Backbone as a ProteinNet text record, in pm:
[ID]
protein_1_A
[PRIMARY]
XXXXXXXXXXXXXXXXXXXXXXXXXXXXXXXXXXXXXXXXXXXXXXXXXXXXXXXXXXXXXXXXXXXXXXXXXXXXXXXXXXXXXXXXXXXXXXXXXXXXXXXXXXXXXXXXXXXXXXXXXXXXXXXXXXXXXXXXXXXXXXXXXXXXXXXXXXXXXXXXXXXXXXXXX
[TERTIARY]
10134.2	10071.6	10108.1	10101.4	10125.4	10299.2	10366	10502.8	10518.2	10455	10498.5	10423.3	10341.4	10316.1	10375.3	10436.9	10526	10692.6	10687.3	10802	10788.4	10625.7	10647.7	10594.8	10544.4	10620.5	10690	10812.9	10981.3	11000.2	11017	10968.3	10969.7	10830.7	10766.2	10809.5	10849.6	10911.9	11062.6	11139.5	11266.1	11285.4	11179.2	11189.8	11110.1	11016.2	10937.6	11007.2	11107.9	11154.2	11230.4	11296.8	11389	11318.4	11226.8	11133.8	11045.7	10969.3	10880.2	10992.6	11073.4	11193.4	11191.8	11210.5	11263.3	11169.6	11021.7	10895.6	10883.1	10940	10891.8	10976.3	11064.9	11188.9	11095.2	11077.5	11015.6	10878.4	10834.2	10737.5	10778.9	10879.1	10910.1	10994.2	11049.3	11109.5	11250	11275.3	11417.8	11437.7	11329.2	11331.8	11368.8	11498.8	11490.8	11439.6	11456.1	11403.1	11249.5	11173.5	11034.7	11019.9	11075.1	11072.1	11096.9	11175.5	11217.4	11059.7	11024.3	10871.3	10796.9	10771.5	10683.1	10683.2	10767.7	10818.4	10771.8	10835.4	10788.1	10653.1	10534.1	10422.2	10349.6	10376.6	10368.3	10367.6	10475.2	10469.3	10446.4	10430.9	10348.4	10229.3	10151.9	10017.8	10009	10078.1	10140.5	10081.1	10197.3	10196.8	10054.3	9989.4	9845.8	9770.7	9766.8	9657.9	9717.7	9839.4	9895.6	9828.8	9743.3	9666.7	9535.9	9521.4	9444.6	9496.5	9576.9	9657.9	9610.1	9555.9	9487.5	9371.3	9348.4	9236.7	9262.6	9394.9	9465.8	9519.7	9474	9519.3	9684	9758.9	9877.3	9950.6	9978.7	9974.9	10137.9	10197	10330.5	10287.1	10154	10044.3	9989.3	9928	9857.9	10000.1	10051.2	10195.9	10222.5	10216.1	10231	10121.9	10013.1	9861.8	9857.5	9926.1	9917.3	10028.6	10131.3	10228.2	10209.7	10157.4	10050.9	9952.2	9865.4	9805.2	9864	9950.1	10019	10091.9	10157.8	10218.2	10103.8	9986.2	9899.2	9824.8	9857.1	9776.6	9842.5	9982.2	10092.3	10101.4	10044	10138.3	9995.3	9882.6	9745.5	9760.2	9874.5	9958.7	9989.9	9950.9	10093.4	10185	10218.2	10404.2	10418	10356.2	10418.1	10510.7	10476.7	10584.9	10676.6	10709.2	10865.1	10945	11083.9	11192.1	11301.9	11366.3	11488.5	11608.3	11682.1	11788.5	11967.6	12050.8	12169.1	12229.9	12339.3	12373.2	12325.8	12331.9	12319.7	12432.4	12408.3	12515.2	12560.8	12722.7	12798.7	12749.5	12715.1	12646.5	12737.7	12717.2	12843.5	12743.7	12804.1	12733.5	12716	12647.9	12606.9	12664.7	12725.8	12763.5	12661.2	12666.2	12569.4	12496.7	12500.8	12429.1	12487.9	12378.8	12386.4	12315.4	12425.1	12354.9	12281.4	12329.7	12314.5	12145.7	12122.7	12013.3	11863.1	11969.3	11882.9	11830.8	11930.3	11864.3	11777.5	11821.4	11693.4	11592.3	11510.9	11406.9	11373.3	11441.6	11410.5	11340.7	11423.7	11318.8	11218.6	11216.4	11131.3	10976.5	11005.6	10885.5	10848.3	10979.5	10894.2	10821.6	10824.4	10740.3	10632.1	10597.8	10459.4	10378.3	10228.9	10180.8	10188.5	10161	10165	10076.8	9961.2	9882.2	9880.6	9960	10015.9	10120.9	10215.8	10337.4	10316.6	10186.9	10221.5	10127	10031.3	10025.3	10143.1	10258.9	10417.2	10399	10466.3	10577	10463.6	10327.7	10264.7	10234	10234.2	10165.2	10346.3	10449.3	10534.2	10698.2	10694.6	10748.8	10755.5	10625.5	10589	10494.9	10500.6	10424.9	10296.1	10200.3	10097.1	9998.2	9899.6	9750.2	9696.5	9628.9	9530.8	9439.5	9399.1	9256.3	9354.6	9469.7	9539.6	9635.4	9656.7	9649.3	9529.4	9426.4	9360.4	9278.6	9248.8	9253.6	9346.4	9464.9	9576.4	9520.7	9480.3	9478.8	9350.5	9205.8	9119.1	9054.4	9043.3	9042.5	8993.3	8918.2	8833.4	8953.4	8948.8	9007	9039.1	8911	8974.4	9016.2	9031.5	9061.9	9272.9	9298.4	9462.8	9510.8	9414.6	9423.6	9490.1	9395.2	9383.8	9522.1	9538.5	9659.6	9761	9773.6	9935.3	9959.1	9834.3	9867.2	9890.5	9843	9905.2	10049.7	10040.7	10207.8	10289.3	10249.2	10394.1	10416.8	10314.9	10356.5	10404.5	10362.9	10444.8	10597.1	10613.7	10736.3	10814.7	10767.4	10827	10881.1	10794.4	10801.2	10909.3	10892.2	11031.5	11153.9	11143.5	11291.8	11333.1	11248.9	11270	11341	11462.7	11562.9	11709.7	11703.5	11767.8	11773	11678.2	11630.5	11724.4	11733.2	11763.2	11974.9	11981.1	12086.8	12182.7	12091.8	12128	12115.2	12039.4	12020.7	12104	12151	12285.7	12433.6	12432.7	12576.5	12583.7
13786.3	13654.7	13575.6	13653	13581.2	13552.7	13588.8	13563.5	13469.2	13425.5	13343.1	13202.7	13179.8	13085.4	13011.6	13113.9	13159.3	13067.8	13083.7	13025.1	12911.4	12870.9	12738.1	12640.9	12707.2	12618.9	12582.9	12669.4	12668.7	12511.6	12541.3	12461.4	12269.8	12291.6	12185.4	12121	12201.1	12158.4	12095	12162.5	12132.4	12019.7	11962.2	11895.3	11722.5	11787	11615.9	11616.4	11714.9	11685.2	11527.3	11552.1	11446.8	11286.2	11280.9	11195	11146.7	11234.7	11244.8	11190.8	11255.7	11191.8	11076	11002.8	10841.9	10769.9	10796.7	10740.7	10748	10911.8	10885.3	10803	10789.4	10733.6	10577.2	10509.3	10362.1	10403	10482.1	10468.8	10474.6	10556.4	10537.7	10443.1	10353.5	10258.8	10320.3	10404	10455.8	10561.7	10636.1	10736	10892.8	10901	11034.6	11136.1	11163.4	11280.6	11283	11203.9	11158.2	11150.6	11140.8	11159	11306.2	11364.8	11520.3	11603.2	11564.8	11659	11609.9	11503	11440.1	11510.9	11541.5	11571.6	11753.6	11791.5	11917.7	11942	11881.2	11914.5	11866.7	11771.8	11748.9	11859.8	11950.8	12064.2	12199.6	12175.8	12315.5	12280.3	12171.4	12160.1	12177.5	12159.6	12178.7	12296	12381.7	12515	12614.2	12552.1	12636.8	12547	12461.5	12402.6	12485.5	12544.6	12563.6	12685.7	12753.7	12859.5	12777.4	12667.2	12570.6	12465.2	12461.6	12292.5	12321.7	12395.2	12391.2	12275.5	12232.8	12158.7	12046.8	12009.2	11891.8	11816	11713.7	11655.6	11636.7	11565.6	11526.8	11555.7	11662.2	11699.4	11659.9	11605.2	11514.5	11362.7	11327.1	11220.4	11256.9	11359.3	11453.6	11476.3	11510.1	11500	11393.4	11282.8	11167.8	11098.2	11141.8	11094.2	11195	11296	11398.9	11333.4	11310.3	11258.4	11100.7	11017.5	10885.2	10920.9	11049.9	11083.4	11142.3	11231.4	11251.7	11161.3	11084.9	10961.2	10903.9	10880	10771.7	10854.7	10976.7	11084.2	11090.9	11073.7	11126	10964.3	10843.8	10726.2	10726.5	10795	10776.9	10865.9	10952.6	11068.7	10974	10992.3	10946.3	10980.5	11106	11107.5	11032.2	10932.2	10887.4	10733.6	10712.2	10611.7	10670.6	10735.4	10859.9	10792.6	10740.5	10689.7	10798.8	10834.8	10909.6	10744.6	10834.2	10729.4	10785.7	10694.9	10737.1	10639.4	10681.7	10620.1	10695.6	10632.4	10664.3	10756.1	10882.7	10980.2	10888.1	10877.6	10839.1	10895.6	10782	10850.6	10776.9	10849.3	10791.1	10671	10587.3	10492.3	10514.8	10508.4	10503.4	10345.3	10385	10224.4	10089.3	9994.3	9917.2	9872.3	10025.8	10004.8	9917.5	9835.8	9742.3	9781.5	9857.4	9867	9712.2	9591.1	9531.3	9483.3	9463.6	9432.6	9605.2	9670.5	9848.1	9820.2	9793.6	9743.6	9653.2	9543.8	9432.9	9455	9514.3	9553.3	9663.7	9781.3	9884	9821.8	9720.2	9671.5	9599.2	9519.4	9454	9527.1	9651.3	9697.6	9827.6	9811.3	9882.2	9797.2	9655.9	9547.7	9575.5	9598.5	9595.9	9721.8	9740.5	9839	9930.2	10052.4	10165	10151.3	10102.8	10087.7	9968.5	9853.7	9802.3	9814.8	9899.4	9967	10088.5	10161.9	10224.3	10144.1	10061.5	9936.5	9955	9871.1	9811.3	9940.7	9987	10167	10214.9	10241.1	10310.5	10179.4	10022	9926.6	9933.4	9880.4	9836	9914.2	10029.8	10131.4	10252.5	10277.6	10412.5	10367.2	10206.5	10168.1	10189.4	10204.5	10284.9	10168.5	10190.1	10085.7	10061.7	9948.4	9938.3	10013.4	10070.9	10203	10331.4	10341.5	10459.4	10455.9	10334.5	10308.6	10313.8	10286.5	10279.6	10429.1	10516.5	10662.4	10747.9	10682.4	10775.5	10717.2	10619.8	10582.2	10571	10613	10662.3	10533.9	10435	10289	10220.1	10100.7	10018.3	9951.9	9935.3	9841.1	9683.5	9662.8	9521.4	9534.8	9649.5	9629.7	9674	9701.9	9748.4	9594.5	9472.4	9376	9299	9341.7	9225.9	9291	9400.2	9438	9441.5	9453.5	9390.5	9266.1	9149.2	8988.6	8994.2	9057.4	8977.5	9058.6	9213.3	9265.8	9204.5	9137.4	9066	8956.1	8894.3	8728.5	8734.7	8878.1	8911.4	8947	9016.7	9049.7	8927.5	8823.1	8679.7	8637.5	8624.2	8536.2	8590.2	8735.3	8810.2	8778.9	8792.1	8805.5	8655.3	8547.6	8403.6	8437.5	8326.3	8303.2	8429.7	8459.2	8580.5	8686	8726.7	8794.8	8730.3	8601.7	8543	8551.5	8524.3	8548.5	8697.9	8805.3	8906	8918.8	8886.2	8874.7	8787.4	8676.1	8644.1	8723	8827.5	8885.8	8973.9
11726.7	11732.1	11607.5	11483.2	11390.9	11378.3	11424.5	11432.6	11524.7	11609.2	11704	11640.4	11598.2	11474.1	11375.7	11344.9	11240.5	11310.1	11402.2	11482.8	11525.3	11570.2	11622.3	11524.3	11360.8	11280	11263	11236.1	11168.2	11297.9	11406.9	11465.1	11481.4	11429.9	11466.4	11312.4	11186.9	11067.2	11078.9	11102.6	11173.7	11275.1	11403	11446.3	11360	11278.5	11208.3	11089.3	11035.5	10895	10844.3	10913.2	10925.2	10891.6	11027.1	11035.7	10926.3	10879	10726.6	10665.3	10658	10521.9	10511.6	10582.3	10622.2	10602.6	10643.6	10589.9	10460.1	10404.3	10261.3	10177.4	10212.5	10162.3	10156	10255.2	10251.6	10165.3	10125.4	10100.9	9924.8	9881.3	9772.8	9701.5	9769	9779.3	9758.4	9790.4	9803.8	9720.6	9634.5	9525.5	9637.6	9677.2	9777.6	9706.5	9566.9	9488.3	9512.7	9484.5	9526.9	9676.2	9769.7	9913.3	9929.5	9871.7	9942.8	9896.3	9763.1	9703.2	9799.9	9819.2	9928.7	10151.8	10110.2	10253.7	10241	10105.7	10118.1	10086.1	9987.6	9989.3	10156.3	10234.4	10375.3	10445.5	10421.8	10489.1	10438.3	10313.1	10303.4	10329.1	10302.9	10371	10499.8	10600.3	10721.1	10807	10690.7	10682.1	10683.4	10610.1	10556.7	10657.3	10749.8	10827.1	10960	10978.5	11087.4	11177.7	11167.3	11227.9	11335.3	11273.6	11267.3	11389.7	11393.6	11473.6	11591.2	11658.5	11800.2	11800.3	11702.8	11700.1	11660.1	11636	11551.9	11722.8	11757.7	11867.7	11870.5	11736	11735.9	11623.4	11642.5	11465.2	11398.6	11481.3	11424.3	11397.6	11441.2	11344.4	11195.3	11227.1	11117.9	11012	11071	10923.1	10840.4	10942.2	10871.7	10775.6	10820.1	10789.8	10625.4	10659.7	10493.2	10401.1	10490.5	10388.8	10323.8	10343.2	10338.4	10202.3	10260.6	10167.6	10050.4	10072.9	9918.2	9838.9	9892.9	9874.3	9764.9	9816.9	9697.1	9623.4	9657.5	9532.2	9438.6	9454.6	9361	9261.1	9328	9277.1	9190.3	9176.7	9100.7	8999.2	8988.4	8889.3	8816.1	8657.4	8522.4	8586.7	8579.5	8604.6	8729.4	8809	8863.4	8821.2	8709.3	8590.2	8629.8	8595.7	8561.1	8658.1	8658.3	8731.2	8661.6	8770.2	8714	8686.2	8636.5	8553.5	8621.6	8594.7	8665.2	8779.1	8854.8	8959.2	9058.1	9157.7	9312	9359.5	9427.4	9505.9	9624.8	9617.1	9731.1	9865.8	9955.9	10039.1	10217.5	10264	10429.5	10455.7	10504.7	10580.8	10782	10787.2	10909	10967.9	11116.1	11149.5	11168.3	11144.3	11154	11033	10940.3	10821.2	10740.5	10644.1	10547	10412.5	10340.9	10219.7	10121.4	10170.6	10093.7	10126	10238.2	10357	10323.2	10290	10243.2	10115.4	10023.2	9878.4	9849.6	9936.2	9916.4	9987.2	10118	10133.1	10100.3	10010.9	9954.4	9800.7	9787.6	9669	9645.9	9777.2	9788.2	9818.2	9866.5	9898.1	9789.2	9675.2	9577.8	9460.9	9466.3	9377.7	9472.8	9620.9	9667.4	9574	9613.1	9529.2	9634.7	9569.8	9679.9	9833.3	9809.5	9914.2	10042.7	9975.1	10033.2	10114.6	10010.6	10069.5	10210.4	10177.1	10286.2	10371	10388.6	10528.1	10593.2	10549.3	10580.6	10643.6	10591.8	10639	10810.5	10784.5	10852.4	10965.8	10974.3	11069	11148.2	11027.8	11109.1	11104	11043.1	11042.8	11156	11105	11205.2	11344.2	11363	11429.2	11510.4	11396.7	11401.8	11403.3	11506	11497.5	11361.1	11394.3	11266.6	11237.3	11348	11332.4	11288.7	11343.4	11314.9	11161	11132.7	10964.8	10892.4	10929.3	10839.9	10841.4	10954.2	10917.2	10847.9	10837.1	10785.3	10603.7	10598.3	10422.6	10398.5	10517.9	10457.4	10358.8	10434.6	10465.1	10577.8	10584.5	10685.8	10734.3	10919.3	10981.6	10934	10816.3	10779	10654	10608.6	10467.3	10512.8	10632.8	10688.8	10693.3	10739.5	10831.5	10709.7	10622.1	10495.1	10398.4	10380	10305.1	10363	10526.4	10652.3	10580.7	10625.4	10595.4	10444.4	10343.5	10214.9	10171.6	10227.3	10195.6	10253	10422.8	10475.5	10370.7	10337.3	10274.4	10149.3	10029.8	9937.3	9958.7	10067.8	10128.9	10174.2	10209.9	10281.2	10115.7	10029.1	9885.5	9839.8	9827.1	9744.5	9814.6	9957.2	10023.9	10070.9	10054.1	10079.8	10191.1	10133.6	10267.1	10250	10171.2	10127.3	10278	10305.7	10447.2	10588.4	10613.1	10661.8	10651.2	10583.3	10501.1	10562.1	10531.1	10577.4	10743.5	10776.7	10957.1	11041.3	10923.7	10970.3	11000.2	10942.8	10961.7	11025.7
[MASK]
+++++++++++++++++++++++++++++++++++++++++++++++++++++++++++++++++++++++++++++++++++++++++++++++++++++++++++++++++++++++++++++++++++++++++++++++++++++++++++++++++++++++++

């Protein structure tokens, strides 16, 4: 029994990894080093609730809802100042992709604050309700409503017509 657990972790890790990544990634504003710790404390918590997930309705929600939560535990950390320093690893482009269009809303949403930031990522990212954002951040339905409307309009200010610009090409 416990091996077969044991399996449909490996699992259910292997199939949301990927996924978590990409959230954490927006959520760090592009810090992958800070996304990969993030992805892995996600799943070792995962891991230790996993005997447990019979009782977890959606628990590829519940992943996301932990990784949300570590996300603003970690940004309430001093070391979360800490920026590593250096260039960026050469990385393939995917077709379609726009690094230039990646950088500017990767930065734009690391001037948002964390809690704002994960609104964005979790309302219009992971396209998740307002009741289902605001359980994941452990937060009132109007307090999701009120940090969507002022992160989009911080997000409008930073990216002006710049945004536009890029959606042109």
């Amino acid at each position: 029994m416990r091996a077969s657990r044991t399996e449909e972790y490996r699992e259910f890790a292997a199939n949301r990894a990927a996924h978590l990544y990409r959230s954490a990634c927006l959520l760090t504003s592009g810090d992958t080093h800070l996304a990969e710790d993030l992805v892995q404390e996600t799943l070792g918590r995962m891991y230790v609730l996993w005997g447990r997930v019979s009782r977890i309705d959606n628990p590829a929600a519940y992943a996301q809802t932990v990784l949300v939560r570590a996300f603003l535990t970690q940004r309430r950390r001093r070391s979360a100042s800490e920026r590593p320093v250096g260039e960026l690893p050469d990385s393939a482009l995917l077709d379609g992709d726009d690094p230039e269009l990646r950088l500017a809303l990767l930065g734009a949403l690391g001037r948002l604050s964390p809690k704002d930031r994960a609104v964005v990522v979790l309302r219009y990212w992971e396209d998740r309700s307002i009741e289902e954002t605001a359980d994941a951040m452990n937060v009132s339905s109007a307090a999701v409503r009120t940090r969507a409307v002022r992160a989009l309009a911080r997000l409008r200010d930073q990216l002006g017509g710049s945004l536009v610009e890029f959606a042109a090409r």
